Protein backbone atom coordinates (compact mmCIF):
# COMPACT_ATOMS: atom_id res chain seq x y z
CA UNK A 1 0.00 0.00 0.00
CA UNK A 2 1.12 3.55 -0.66
CA UNK A 3 1.49 5.95 2.25
CA UNK A 4 -1.55 7.93 1.10
CA UNK A 5 -3.68 4.75 0.92
CA UNK A 6 -2.52 3.69 4.37
CA UNK A 7 -3.36 7.07 5.90
CA UNK A 8 -6.83 7.07 4.35
CA UNK A 9 -7.55 3.53 5.52
CA UNK A 10 -6.34 4.23 9.07
CA UNK A 11 -8.27 7.50 9.32
CA UNK A 12 -11.44 5.73 8.14
CA UNK A 13 -10.80 2.89 10.64
CA UNK A 14 -10.73 0.33 7.83
CA UNK A 15 -7.31 -0.66 9.11
CA UNK A 16 -5.67 0.11 12.42
CA UNK A 17 -2.27 1.70 12.84
CA UNK A 18 -1.32 -1.30 14.95
CA UNK A 19 -2.17 -3.69 12.09
CA UNK A 20 -0.15 -1.62 9.63
CA UNK A 21 2.80 -1.44 12.01
CA UNK A 22 2.79 -5.17 12.70
CA UNK A 23 2.69 -5.87 8.97
CA UNK A 24 5.67 -3.58 8.39
CA UNK A 25 7.65 -5.20 11.21
CA UNK A 26 6.87 -8.64 9.78
CA UNK A 27 8.08 -7.58 6.32
CA UNK A 28 11.28 -6.19 7.80
CA UNK A 29 11.86 -9.39 9.76
CA UNK A 30 11.32 -11.52 6.65
CA UNK A 31 12.92 -9.51 3.84
CA UNK A 32 15.71 -7.59 5.51
CA UNK A 33 17.73 -10.76 5.97
CA UNK A 34 18.39 -10.33 2.24
CA UNK A 35 18.39 -6.54 1.88
CA UNK A 36 20.35 -5.59 5.02
CA UNK A 37 18.75 -2.16 4.91
CA UNK A 38 18.07 -1.77 8.65
CA UNK A 39 20.66 -1.38 11.39
CA UNK A 40 18.10 -0.78 14.16
CA UNK A 41 14.42 -1.78 14.37
CA UNK A 42 12.46 0.28 16.91
CA UNK A 43 9.64 -2.24 17.26
CA UNK A 44 8.34 -1.38 20.72
CA UNK A 45 8.46 2.33 20.07
CA UNK A 46 6.53 1.78 16.84
CA UNK A 47 3.87 -0.33 18.53
CA UNK A 48 3.39 2.24 21.27
CA UNK A 49 3.05 5.05 18.71
CA UNK A 50 0.57 3.03 16.65
CA UNK A 51 -1.59 2.45 19.73
CA UNK A 52 -1.60 6.21 20.40
CA UNK A 53 -2.77 6.90 16.85
CA UNK A 54 -5.58 4.36 17.04
CA UNK A 55 -6.70 5.78 20.38
CA UNK A 56 -6.74 9.32 18.98
CA UNK A 57 -8.84 8.27 16.00
CA UNK A 58 -11.23 6.34 18.22
CA UNK A 59 -11.67 9.53 20.26
CA UNK A 60 -12.66 11.44 17.14
CA UNK A 61 -9.36 13.32 16.72
CA UNK A 62 -7.57 13.96 13.44
CA UNK A 63 -4.47 11.80 13.40
CA UNK A 64 -2.65 13.63 10.61
CA UNK A 65 -2.08 13.26 6.85
CA UNK A 66 0.33 10.36 7.42
CA UNK A 67 -1.75 8.54 10.05
CA UNK A 68 -0.29 5.11 10.70
CA UNK A 69 2.29 5.27 7.88
CA UNK A 70 5.50 3.37 8.76
CA UNK A 71 8.76 5.13 7.95
CA UNK A 72 12.45 4.69 8.68
CA UNK A 73 15.46 7.00 8.64
CA UNK A 74 19.09 6.87 7.60
CA UNK A 75 21.11 6.26 10.74
CA UNK A 76 22.64 9.74 10.71
CA UNK A 77 19.29 11.08 12.03
CA UNK A 78 19.16 11.27 15.82
CA UNK A 79 16.68 8.71 17.14
CA UNK A 80 15.92 9.10 20.82
CA UNK A 81 17.52 6.24 22.74
CA UNK A 82 19.93 5.18 19.96
CA UNK A 83 23.52 6.22 19.31
CA UNK A 84 23.69 8.12 16.03
CA UNK A 85 26.19 5.90 14.25
CA UNK A 86 26.27 7.71 10.85
CA UNK A 87 27.42 4.47 9.30
CA UNK A 88 30.63 4.47 11.34
CA UNK A 89 32.28 2.27 13.95
CA UNK A 90 33.52 5.23 15.98
CA UNK A 91 30.11 6.82 16.59
CA UNK A 92 28.77 3.68 18.25
CA UNK A 93 30.59 4.85 21.36
CA UNK A 94 28.41 7.98 21.51
CA UNK A 95 25.71 8.17 24.20
CA UNK A 96 22.12 7.60 23.06
CA UNK A 97 20.48 10.61 21.48
CA UNK A 98 18.28 12.46 24.02
CA UNK A 99 15.85 13.66 21.36
CA UNK A 100 14.73 12.80 17.85
CA UNK A 101 15.86 14.75 14.80
CA UNK A 102 13.51 17.58 13.88
CA UNK A 103 12.28 15.83 10.74
CA UNK A 104 11.38 12.70 12.72
CA UNK A 105 9.38 14.86 15.13
CA UNK A 106 7.55 16.48 12.23
CA UNK A 107 6.81 13.16 10.53
CA UNK A 108 5.37 11.80 13.77
CA UNK A 109 3.34 14.96 14.30
CA UNK A 110 1.80 14.18 10.90
CA UNK A 111 0.88 10.70 12.18
CA UNK A 112 3.74 8.60 10.80
CA UNK A 113 5.26 5.72 12.80
CA UNK A 114 9.04 5.32 13.03
CA UNK A 115 10.08 1.67 12.69
CA UNK A 116 13.85 1.97 12.62
CA UNK A 117 17.19 3.33 11.43
CA UNK A 118 18.82 2.43 8.13
CA UNK A 119 22.19 1.33 6.84
CA UNK A 120 24.39 3.92 5.08
CA UNK A 121 27.88 4.59 3.81
CA UNK A 122 30.34 5.62 6.51
CA UNK A 123 29.93 9.29 7.44
CA UNK A 124 27.86 9.68 4.23
CA UNK A 125 31.03 9.68 2.07
CA UNK A 126 29.88 6.97 -0.31
CA UNK A 127 27.89 6.35 -3.50
CA UNK A 128 27.63 2.53 -3.41
CA UNK A 129 25.76 1.50 -0.24
CA UNK A 130 28.63 -0.77 0.83
CA UNK A 131 29.38 -0.35 4.53
CA UNK A 132 32.46 -2.14 5.89
CA UNK A 133 31.05 -2.28 9.43
CA UNK A 134 27.43 -3.32 8.84
CA UNK A 135 27.75 -4.95 5.44
CA UNK A 136 26.24 -3.66 2.19
CA UNK A 137 22.60 -2.75 1.80
CA UNK A 138 21.40 -4.69 -1.24
CA UNK A 139 19.38 -3.84 -4.30
CA UNK A 140 15.76 -5.09 -4.08
CA UNK A 141 15.72 -5.96 -7.80
CA UNK A 142 18.95 -7.95 -7.69
CA UNK A 143 20.67 -8.51 -4.31
CA UNK A 144 24.00 -9.01 -6.05
CA UNK A 145 23.92 -5.33 -7.02
CA UNK A 146 24.51 -2.06 -5.18
CA UNK A 147 21.69 -0.11 -3.57
CA UNK A 148 23.56 3.16 -4.10
CA UNK A 149 24.79 5.54 -1.46
CA UNK A 150 25.19 7.00 0.83
CA UNK A 151 21.48 6.56 1.71
CA UNK A 152 21.62 2.96 0.52
CA UNK A 153 19.49 1.47 3.28
CA UNK A 154 16.81 4.09 2.62
CA UNK A 155 16.65 3.22 -1.07
CA UNK A 156 16.72 -0.50 -0.39
CA UNK A 157 13.99 -0.37 2.29
CA UNK A 158 11.57 1.62 0.12
CA UNK A 159 12.42 -0.17 -3.11
CA UNK A 160 12.01 -3.49 -1.33
CA UNK A 161 8.60 -2.59 0.04
CA UNK A 162 9.61 -2.68 3.71
CA UNK A 163 8.33 0.85 4.33
CA UNK A 164 6.48 3.26 2.01
CA UNK A 165 8.61 6.27 3.07
CA UNK A 166 12.19 6.66 4.24
CA UNK A 167 14.35 9.68 4.98
CA UNK A 168 17.90 10.18 3.79
CA UNK A 169 20.50 12.84 3.13
CA UNK A 170 21.99 14.19 -0.08
CA UNK A 171 25.29 16.07 -0.19
CA UNK A 172 26.47 15.18 -3.68
CA UNK A 173 23.73 12.78 -4.78
CA UNK A 174 23.03 10.45 -1.88
CA UNK A 175 19.25 10.54 -2.34
CA UNK A 176 19.23 10.55 -6.14
CA UNK A 177 21.76 7.73 -6.66
CA UNK A 178 19.91 5.17 -4.44
CA UNK A 179 16.61 6.30 -5.97
CA UNK A 180 18.01 5.57 -9.42
CA UNK A 181 19.52 2.20 -8.55
CA UNK A 182 16.52 0.99 -6.49
CA UNK A 183 13.82 2.25 -8.85
CA UNK A 184 11.98 4.68 -6.58
CA UNK A 185 11.16 8.38 -6.25
CA UNK A 186 13.46 10.64 -4.25
CA UNK A 187 13.39 14.35 -3.42
CA UNK A 188 16.42 16.50 -2.77
CA UNK A 189 14.81 19.80 -1.77
CA UNK A 190 16.29 23.26 -2.19
CA UNK A 191 19.28 23.74 0.11
CA UNK A 192 17.94 25.05 3.42
CA UNK A 193 14.34 24.00 2.78
CA UNK A 194 14.16 21.20 5.37
CA UNK A 195 15.74 21.35 8.80
CA UNK A 196 18.89 19.32 9.44
CA UNK A 197 18.69 19.82 13.21
CA UNK A 198 19.88 16.79 15.19
CA UNK A 199 21.31 14.93 12.23
CA UNK A 200 24.98 14.04 11.85
CA UNK A 201 26.65 16.42 9.36
CA UNK A 202 28.96 15.69 6.47
CA UNK A 203 29.46 18.96 4.54
CA UNK A 204 27.46 21.77 6.12
CA UNK A 205 27.41 23.92 2.99
CA UNK A 206 26.11 21.07 0.81
CA UNK A 207 24.03 18.82 3.09
CA UNK A 208 20.31 18.36 2.36
CA UNK A 209 17.76 16.02 3.98
CA UNK A 210 14.80 14.59 2.11
CA UNK A 211 12.39 11.69 1.53
CA UNK A 212 12.20 8.54 -0.59
CA UNK A 213 8.87 6.97 -1.64
CA UNK A 214 7.29 4.64 -4.19
CA UNK A 215 4.91 7.30 -5.53
CA UNK A 216 5.24 11.00 -6.27
CA UNK A 217 2.23 11.77 -4.08
CA UNK A 218 3.79 10.02 -1.09
CA UNK A 219 6.95 12.03 -1.67
CA UNK A 220 4.89 15.23 -1.62
CA UNK A 221 3.02 14.23 1.55
CA UNK A 222 6.28 13.58 3.39
CA UNK A 223 7.81 16.81 2.11
CA UNK A 224 4.79 18.82 3.25
CA UNK A 225 4.91 17.23 6.70
CA UNK A 226 8.57 18.20 7.20
CA UNK A 227 8.50 21.83 6.02
CA UNK A 228 8.88 24.80 8.31
CA UNK A 229 11.49 27.18 9.74
CA UNK A 230 13.78 25.89 12.46
CA UNK A 231 16.14 28.13 14.46
CA UNK A 232 18.17 25.04 15.40
CA UNK A 233 19.48 24.83 11.82
CA UNK A 234 21.23 28.05 10.80
CA UNK A 235 20.81 27.20 7.11
CA UNK A 236 17.08 26.50 7.32
CA UNK A 237 14.93 28.98 5.45
CA UNK A 238 12.49 31.28 7.20
CA UNK A 239 10.07 30.94 4.27
CA UNK A 240 6.60 29.84 5.33
CA UNK A 241 5.34 26.32 4.74
CA UNK A 242 4.33 25.95 1.09
CA UNK A 243 2.35 22.68 0.73
CA UNK A 244 2.58 20.92 -2.61
CA UNK A 245 0.49 17.74 -2.34
CA UNK A 246 -2.73 19.52 -3.29
CA UNK A 247 -1.01 21.11 -6.30
CA UNK A 248 -0.13 17.82 -8.00
CA UNK A 249 -3.51 17.64 -9.72
CA UNK A 250 -2.76 20.90 -11.57
CA UNK A 251 -0.78 18.93 -14.10
CA UNK A 252 2.00 20.38 -16.19
CA UNK A 253 0.18 22.37 -18.86
CA UNK A 254 2.12 25.49 -19.69
CA UNK A 255 5.39 24.32 -18.15
CA UNK A 256 8.44 24.49 -20.38
CA UNK A 257 10.75 21.49 -20.13
CA UNK A 258 14.30 21.30 -21.49
CA UNK A 259 16.89 18.54 -21.69
CA UNK A 260 20.34 19.02 -20.15
CA UNK A 261 22.89 18.75 -22.94
CA UNK A 262 26.66 18.76 -23.36
CA UNK A 263 28.14 17.44 -20.06
CA UNK A 264 24.95 15.52 -19.20
CA UNK A 265 24.98 13.66 -22.52
CA UNK A 266 28.51 12.44 -21.95
CA UNK A 267 29.74 9.70 -19.65
CA UNK A 268 26.54 7.68 -19.79
CA UNK A 269 25.69 4.10 -20.62
CA UNK A 270 22.95 3.42 -23.19
CA UNK A 271 20.37 2.77 -20.46
CA UNK A 272 20.80 6.30 -19.08
CA UNK A 273 20.41 7.78 -22.54
CA UNK A 274 17.30 5.67 -23.10
CA UNK A 275 15.76 6.76 -19.79
CA UNK A 276 16.27 10.48 -20.45
CA UNK A 277 14.92 10.15 -23.99
CA UNK A 278 11.88 8.27 -22.65
CA UNK A 279 11.06 10.97 -20.09
CA UNK A 280 11.74 13.79 -22.54
CA UNK A 281 9.39 12.24 -25.10
CA UNK A 282 6.63 11.83 -22.50
CA UNK A 283 6.99 15.51 -21.59
CA UNK A 284 7.24 16.69 -25.18
CA UNK A 285 10.66 18.18 -24.48
CA UNK A 286 12.85 18.90 -27.50
CA UNK A 287 14.89 21.95 -26.47
CA UNK A 288 18.38 21.42 -25.08
CA UNK A 289 20.07 23.72 -22.57
CA UNK A 290 23.67 23.74 -21.44
CA UNK A 291 24.67 24.15 -17.80
CA UNK A 292 27.89 26.10 -18.28
CA UNK A 293 31.08 24.59 -16.86
CA UNK A 294 29.26 21.64 -15.27
CA UNK A 295 32.46 19.56 -15.24
CA UNK A 296 34.25 22.32 -13.33
CA UNK A 297 31.28 22.49 -10.94
CA UNK A 298 31.74 18.83 -10.17
CA UNK A 299 35.44 19.36 -9.52
CA UNK A 300 34.72 22.31 -7.24
CA UNK A 301 32.10 20.25 -5.38
CA UNK A 302 34.74 17.60 -4.74
CA UNK A 303 37.16 20.15 -3.31
CA UNK A 304 34.57 21.61 -0.96
CA UNK A 305 33.29 18.16 0.05
CA UNK A 306 36.65 16.67 0.90
CA UNK A 307 38.00 19.73 2.73
CA UNK A 308 34.87 20.42 4.82
CA UNK A 309 34.50 16.71 5.56
CA UNK A 310 38.14 16.42 6.60
CA UNK A 311 37.83 19.42 8.91
CA UNK A 312 34.89 17.79 10.69
CA UNK A 313 36.78 14.54 11.28
CA UNK A 314 40.35 15.68 12.00
CA UNK A 315 40.30 14.69 15.65
CA UNK A 316 38.94 11.22 14.88
CA UNK A 317 41.48 10.81 12.08
CA UNK A 318 44.27 11.54 14.56
CA UNK A 319 43.00 9.34 17.38
CA UNK A 320 41.26 6.40 15.67
CA UNK A 321 42.42 6.10 12.05
CA UNK A 322 42.24 2.31 12.19
CA UNK A 323 38.48 2.43 12.89
CA UNK A 324 37.56 4.17 9.63
CA UNK A 325 36.64 2.53 6.37
CA UNK A 326 40.07 2.85 4.68
CA UNK A 327 38.52 4.35 1.52
CA UNK A 328 36.74 7.03 3.54
CA UNK A 329 39.74 7.70 5.78
CA UNK A 330 42.12 8.18 2.87
CA UNK A 331 39.83 10.68 1.14
CA UNK A 332 39.47 12.68 4.34
CA UNK A 333 43.27 12.70 4.79
CA UNK A 334 43.64 13.91 1.22
CA UNK A 335 41.06 16.62 1.91
CA UNK A 336 43.02 17.83 4.91
CA UNK A 337 45.96 18.55 2.60
CA UNK A 338 44.14 20.54 -0.10
CA UNK A 339 45.67 24.05 -0.36
CA UNK A 340 43.41 26.82 0.92
CA UNK A 341 43.75 28.71 -2.35
CA UNK A 342 41.91 25.91 -4.17
CA UNK A 343 39.05 26.02 -1.67
CA UNK A 344 38.76 29.77 -2.10
CA UNK A 345 38.75 29.37 -5.88
CA UNK A 346 36.06 26.66 -5.67
CA UNK A 347 33.80 28.87 -3.56
CA UNK A 348 34.18 31.83 -5.91
CA UNK A 349 33.40 29.61 -8.88
CA UNK A 350 30.35 28.29 -7.04
CA UNK A 351 28.84 31.78 -6.90
CA UNK A 352 29.53 32.35 -10.61
CA UNK A 353 28.11 28.97 -11.60
CA UNK A 354 24.94 29.40 -9.56
CA UNK A 355 24.22 32.75 -11.21
CA UNK A 356 24.72 31.30 -14.71
CA UNK A 357 22.50 28.27 -14.06
CA UNK A 358 19.72 30.38 -12.54
CA UNK A 359 19.64 32.40 -15.76
CA UNK A 360 18.45 29.24 -17.54
CA UNK A 361 15.28 29.21 -15.45
CA UNK A 362 14.20 32.51 -16.93
CA UNK A 363 13.23 30.62 -20.08
CA UNK A 364 12.51 27.06 -18.82
CA UNK A 365 10.69 25.64 -15.81
CA UNK A 366 12.29 22.19 -15.64
CA UNK A 367 15.52 20.58 -16.81
CA UNK A 368 15.72 16.83 -17.37
CA UNK A 369 19.03 15.00 -16.83
CA UNK A 370 20.31 11.52 -16.03
CA UNK A 371 20.47 10.64 -12.33
CA UNK A 372 23.21 8.02 -12.72
CA UNK A 373 25.32 7.02 -15.72
CA UNK A 374 24.24 3.38 -15.45
CA UNK A 375 21.97 0.94 -13.67
CA UNK A 376 23.20 -0.46 -10.34
CA UNK A 377 26.66 -2.04 -10.64
CA UNK A 378 27.50 -5.34 -8.99
CA UNK A 379 28.49 -5.30 -5.32
CA UNK A 380 32.25 -5.10 -5.08
CA UNK A 381 32.62 -3.76 -8.62
CA UNK A 382 35.52 -1.34 -8.48
CA UNK A 383 35.53 0.20 -11.97
CA UNK A 384 33.44 0.80 -15.06
CA UNK A 385 34.20 2.28 -18.46
CA UNK A 386 32.68 5.63 -19.44
CA UNK A 387 33.38 7.06 -22.87
CA UNK A 388 36.27 4.66 -23.29
CA UNK A 389 37.91 5.54 -19.97
CA UNK A 390 38.08 3.13 -17.02
CA UNK A 391 36.98 4.97 -13.89
CA UNK A 392 36.33 4.05 -10.24
CA UNK A 393 32.66 3.29 -9.61
CA UNK A 394 32.56 4.73 -6.10
CA UNK A 395 33.64 8.19 -7.20
CA UNK A 396 31.75 8.42 -10.47
CA UNK A 397 28.18 7.17 -10.14
CA UNK A 398 27.37 10.68 -8.90
CA UNK A 399 28.87 12.35 -11.94
CA UNK A 400 25.52 13.89 -12.93
CA UNK A 401 24.17 14.70 -9.47
CA UNK A 402 27.10 16.71 -8.08
CA UNK A 403 26.79 19.73 -10.41
CA UNK A 404 23.17 20.14 -9.23
CA UNK A 405 23.48 19.77 -5.45
CA UNK A 406 26.57 21.99 -5.64
CA UNK A 407 24.20 24.97 -5.96
CA UNK A 408 21.29 23.56 -3.94
CA UNK A 409 18.63 23.19 -6.65
CA UNK A 410 15.52 21.10 -5.90
CA UNK A 411 15.40 17.78 -7.75
CA UNK A 412 13.00 14.85 -7.93
CA UNK A 413 14.53 11.59 -9.10
CA UNK A 414 11.94 9.56 -11.02
CA UNK A 415 12.27 5.81 -11.75
CA UNK A 416 12.20 4.52 -15.32
CA UNK A 417 11.39 0.78 -15.08
CA UNK A 418 13.75 -0.55 -17.73
CA UNK A 419 14.51 -4.27 -17.88
CA UNK A 420 16.20 -5.96 -16.21
CA UNK A 421 17.06 -3.04 -13.88
CA UNK A 422 15.44 0.39 -13.31
CA UNK A 423 17.30 3.67 -13.59
CA UNK A 424 16.47 7.23 -12.53
CA UNK A 425 16.12 10.59 -14.25
CA UNK A 426 16.51 13.96 -12.52
CA UNK A 427 13.68 16.50 -12.73
CA UNK A 428 15.45 19.76 -11.84
CA UNK A 429 13.67 23.01 -10.96
CA UNK A 430 14.56 26.52 -9.82
CA UNK A 431 15.13 27.21 -6.11
CA UNK A 432 12.03 26.83 -3.94
CA UNK A 433 10.05 25.28 -6.82
CA UNK A 434 9.71 21.78 -5.45
CA UNK A 435 6.07 22.09 -6.45
CA UNK A 436 6.99 22.16 -10.13
CA UNK A 437 9.40 19.21 -9.92
CA UNK A 438 6.82 17.16 -8.02
CA UNK A 439 4.03 18.09 -10.43
CA UNK A 440 6.16 16.85 -13.32
CA UNK A 441 7.00 13.63 -11.46
CA UNK A 442 3.33 13.05 -10.67
CA UNK A 443 2.30 13.74 -14.26
CA UNK A 444 4.88 11.28 -15.57
CA UNK A 445 3.60 8.69 -13.13
CA UNK A 446 0.00 9.23 -14.23
CA UNK A 447 1.09 8.85 -17.87
CA UNK A 448 2.71 5.54 -17.02
CA UNK A 449 6.08 6.88 -18.17
CA UNK A 450 7.69 6.32 -14.75
CA UNK A 451 6.89 3.94 -11.91
CA UNK A 452 8.49 2.13 -9.01
CA UNK A 453 8.67 -1.52 -10.11
CA UNK A 454 7.87 -4.33 -7.67
CA UNK A 455 11.00 -5.81 -6.07
CA UNK A 456 12.14 -8.95 -7.87
CA UNK A 457 15.19 -9.97 -5.89
CA UNK A 458 13.60 -10.77 -2.52
PDB file of N, CA, C and O in Angstrom, residues 223-249:
ATOM      1  N   UNK A 223       7.185  15.490   2.219  1.00  0.00           N
ATOM      2  CA  UNK A 223       7.809  16.814   2.108  1.00  0.00           C
ATOM      3  C   UNK A 223       6.973  17.870   2.817  1.00  0.00           C
ATOM      4  O   UNK A 223       7.498  18.686   3.593  1.00  0.00           O
ATOM      5  N   UNK A 224       5.667  17.852   2.594  1.00  0.00           N
ATOM      6  CA  UNK A 224       4.790  18.820   3.252  1.00  0.00           C
ATOM      7  C   UNK A 224       4.859  18.695   4.767  1.00  0.00           C
ATOM      8  O   UNK A 224       4.869  19.705   5.492  1.00  0.00           O
ATOM      9  N   UNK A 225       4.899  17.464   5.252  1.00  0.00           N
ATOM     10  CA  UNK A 225       4.910  17.234   6.697  1.00  0.00           C
ATOM     11  C   UNK A 225       6.171  17.780   7.352  1.00  0.00           C
ATOM     12  O   UNK A 225       6.158  18.164   8.529  1.00  0.00           O
ATOM     13  N   UNK A 226       7.273  17.840   6.604  1.00  0.00           N
ATOM     14  CA  UNK A 226       8.566  18.203   7.197  1.00  0.00           C
ATOM     15  C   UNK A 226       8.942  19.663   7.020  1.00  0.00           C
ATOM     16  O   UNK A 226       9.942  20.118   7.577  1.00  0.00           O
ATOM     17  N   UNK A 227       8.169  20.416   6.257  1.00  0.00           N
ATOM     18  CA  UNK A 227       8.505  21.825   6.025  1.00  0.00           C
ATOM     19  C   UNK A 227       8.366  22.675   7.286  1.00  0.00           C
ATOM     20  O   UNK A 227       7.637  22.322   8.211  1.00  0.00           O
ATOM     21  N   UNK A 228       9.031  23.807   7.250  1.00  0.00           N
ATOM     22  CA  UNK A 228       8.877  24.798   8.310  1.00  0.00           C
ATOM     23  C   UNK A 228      10.199  25.336   8.803  1.00  0.00           C
ATOM     24  O   UNK A 228      11.209  24.616   8.799  1.00  0.00           O
ATOM     25  N   UNK A 229      10.252  26.599   9.197  1.00  0.00           N
ATOM     26  CA  UNK A 229      11.487  27.176   9.737  1.00  0.00           C
ATOM     27  C   UNK A 229      11.943  26.441  10.991  1.00  0.00           C
ATOM     28  O   UNK A 229      11.129  25.831  11.702  1.00  0.00           O
ATOM     29  N   UNK A 230      13.235  26.512  11.263  1.00  0.00           N
ATOM     30  CA  UNK A 230      13.780  25.888  12.462  1.00  0.00           C
ATOM     31  C   UNK A 230      15.025  26.643  12.894  1.00  0.00           C
ATOM     32  O   UNK A 230      16.061  26.567  12.225  1.00  0.00           O
ATOM     33  N   UNK A 231      14.968  27.369  14.002  1.00  0.00           N
ATOM     34  CA  UNK A 231      16.136  28.131  14.458  1.00  0.00           C
ATOM     35  C   UNK A 231      17.311  27.251  14.854  1.00  0.00           C
ATOM     36  O   UNK A 231      18.444  27.743  14.988  1.00  0.00           O
ATOM     37  N   UNK A 232      17.076  25.939  15.032  1.00  0.00           N
ATOM     38  CA  UNK A 232      18.170  25.042  15.402  1.00  0.00           C
ATOM     39  C   UNK A 232      19.043  24.647  14.212  1.00  0.00           C
ATOM     40  O   UNK A 232      20.053  23.961  14.396  1.00  0.00           O
ATOM     41  N   UNK A 233      18.651  25.027  13.002  1.00  0.00           N
ATOM     42  CA  UNK A 233      19.483  24.831  11.818  1.00  0.00           C
ATOM     43  C   UNK A 233      19.704  26.195  11.186  1.00  0.00           C
ATOM     44  O   UNK A 233      18.779  26.791  10.623  1.00  0.00           O
ATOM     45  N   UNK A 234      20.929  26.699  11.279  1.00  0.00           N
ATOM     46  CA  UNK A 234      21.228  28.051  10.803  1.00  0.00           C
ATOM     47  C   UNK A 234      20.977  28.221   9.308  1.00  0.00           C
ATOM     48  O   UNK A 234      20.734  29.333   8.836  1.00  0.00           O
ATOM     49  N   UNK A 235      21.010  27.104   8.555  1.00  0.00           N
ATOM     50  CA  UNK A 235      20.808  27.197   7.107  1.00  0.00           C
ATOM     51  C   UNK A 235      19.345  27.068   6.703  1.00  0.00           C
ATOM     52  O   UNK A 235      19.001  27.294   5.540  1.00  0.00           O
ATOM     53  N   UNK A 236      18.483  26.738   7.654  1.00  0.00           N
ATOM     54  CA  UNK A 236      17.075  26.495   7.322  1.00  0.00           C
ATOM     55  C   UNK A 236      16.363  27.804   6.988  1.00  0.00           C
ATOM     56  O   UNK A 236      16.490  28.803   7.705  1.00  0.00           O
ATOM     57  N   UNK A 237      15.620  27.781   5.909  1.00  0.00           N
ATOM     58  CA  UNK A 237      14.930  28.980   5.452  1.00  0.00           C
ATOM     59  C   UNK A 237      13.862  29.438   6.442  1.00  0.00           C
ATOM     60  O   UNK A 237      13.293  28.623   7.184  1.00  0.00           O
ATOM     61  N   UNK A 238      13.596  30.729   6.415  1.00  0.00           N
ATOM     62  CA  UNK A 238      12.487  31.276   7.202  1.00  0.00           C
ATOM     63  C   UNK A 238      11.226  31.412   6.354  1.00  0.00           C
ATOM     64  O   UNK A 238      10.220  31.958   6.817  1.00  0.00           O
ATOM     65  N   UNK A 239      11.263  30.922   5.113  1.00  0.00           N
ATOM     66  CA  UNK A 239      10.072  30.944   4.266  1.00  0.00           C
ATOM     67  C   UNK A 239       8.947  30.171   4.949  1.00  0.00           C
ATOM     68  O   UNK A 239       9.183  29.192   5.666  1.00  0.00           O
ATOM     69  N   UNK A 240       7.716  30.576   4.740  1.00  0.00           N
ATOM     70  CA  UNK A 240       6.599  29.835   5.330  1.00  0.00           C
ATOM     71  C   UNK A 240       6.442  28.475   4.673  1.00  0.00           C
ATOM     72  O   UNK A 240       7.006  28.195   3.610  1.00  0.00           O
ATOM     73  N   UNK A 241       5.669  27.620   5.324  1.00  0.00           N
ATOM     74  CA  UNK A 241       5.342  26.322   4.740  1.00  0.00           C
ATOM     75  C   UNK A 241       4.571  26.543   3.446  1.00  0.00           C
ATOM     76  O   UNK A 241       3.643  27.360   3.392  1.00  0.00           O
ATOM     77  N   UNK A 242       4.974  25.830   2.405  1.00  0.00           N
ATOM     78  CA  UNK A 242       4.334  25.950   1.087  1.00  0.00           C
ATOM     79  C   UNK A 242       3.928  24.552   0.618  1.00  0.00           C
ATOM     80  O   UNK A 242       4.671  23.894  -0.111  1.00  0.00           O
ATOM     81  N   UNK A 243       2.758  24.062   1.043  1.00  0.00           N
ATOM     82  CA  UNK A 243       2.348  22.684   0.726  1.00  0.00           C
ATOM     83  C   UNK A 243       2.249  22.452  -0.778  1.00  0.00           C
ATOM     84  O   UNK A 243       1.839  23.344  -1.536  1.00  0.00           O
ATOM     85  N   UNK A 244       2.600  21.239  -1.176  1.00  0.00           N
ATOM     86  CA  UNK A 244       2.580  20.920  -2.609  1.00  0.00           C
ATOM     87  C   UNK A 244       1.647  19.770  -2.965  1.00  0.00           C
ATOM     88  O   UNK A 244       1.268  19.634  -4.132  1.00  0.00           O
ATOM     89  N   UNK A 245       1.271  18.938  -2.007  1.00  0.00           N
ATOM     90  CA  UNK A 245       0.488  17.737  -2.338  1.00  0.00           C
ATOM     91  C   UNK A 245      -0.806  18.076  -3.070  1.00  0.00           C
ATOM     92  O   UNK A 245      -1.193  17.393  -4.030  1.00  0.00           O
ATOM     93  N   UNK A 246      -1.465  19.148  -2.654  1.00  0.00           N
ATOM     94  CA  UNK A 246      -2.735  19.516  -3.295  1.00  0.00           C
ATOM     95  C   UNK A 246      -2.539  20.169  -4.664  1.00  0.00           C
ATOM     96  O   UNK A 246      -3.514  20.392  -5.385  1.00  0.00           O
ATOM     97  N   UNK A 247      -1.285  20.477  -4.999  1.00  0.00           N
ATOM     98  CA  UNK A 247      -1.008  21.105  -6.296  1.00  0.00           C
ATOM     99  C   UNK A 247      -0.721  20.085  -7.391  1.00  0.00           C
ATOM    100  O   UNK A 247      -0.668  20.445  -8.575  1.00  0.00           O
ATOM    101  N   UNK A 248      -0.532  18.826  -7.015  1.00  0.00           N
ATOM    102  CA  UNK A 248      -0.134  17.824  -7.997  1.00  0.00           C
ATOM    103  C   UNK A 248      -1.167  17.669  -9.103  1.00  0.00           C
ATOM    104  O   UNK A 248      -0.828  17.423 -10.258  1.00  0.00           O
ATOM    105  N   UNK A 249      -2.438  17.826  -8.742  1.00  0.00           N
ATOM    106  CA  UNK A 249      -3.510  17.642  -9.722  1.00  0.00           C
ATOM    107  C   UNK A 249      -3.546  18.743 -10.778  1.00  0.00           C
ATOM    108  O   UNK A 249      -4.256  18.617 -11.787  1.00  0.00           O
TER     109      UNK A 249
END
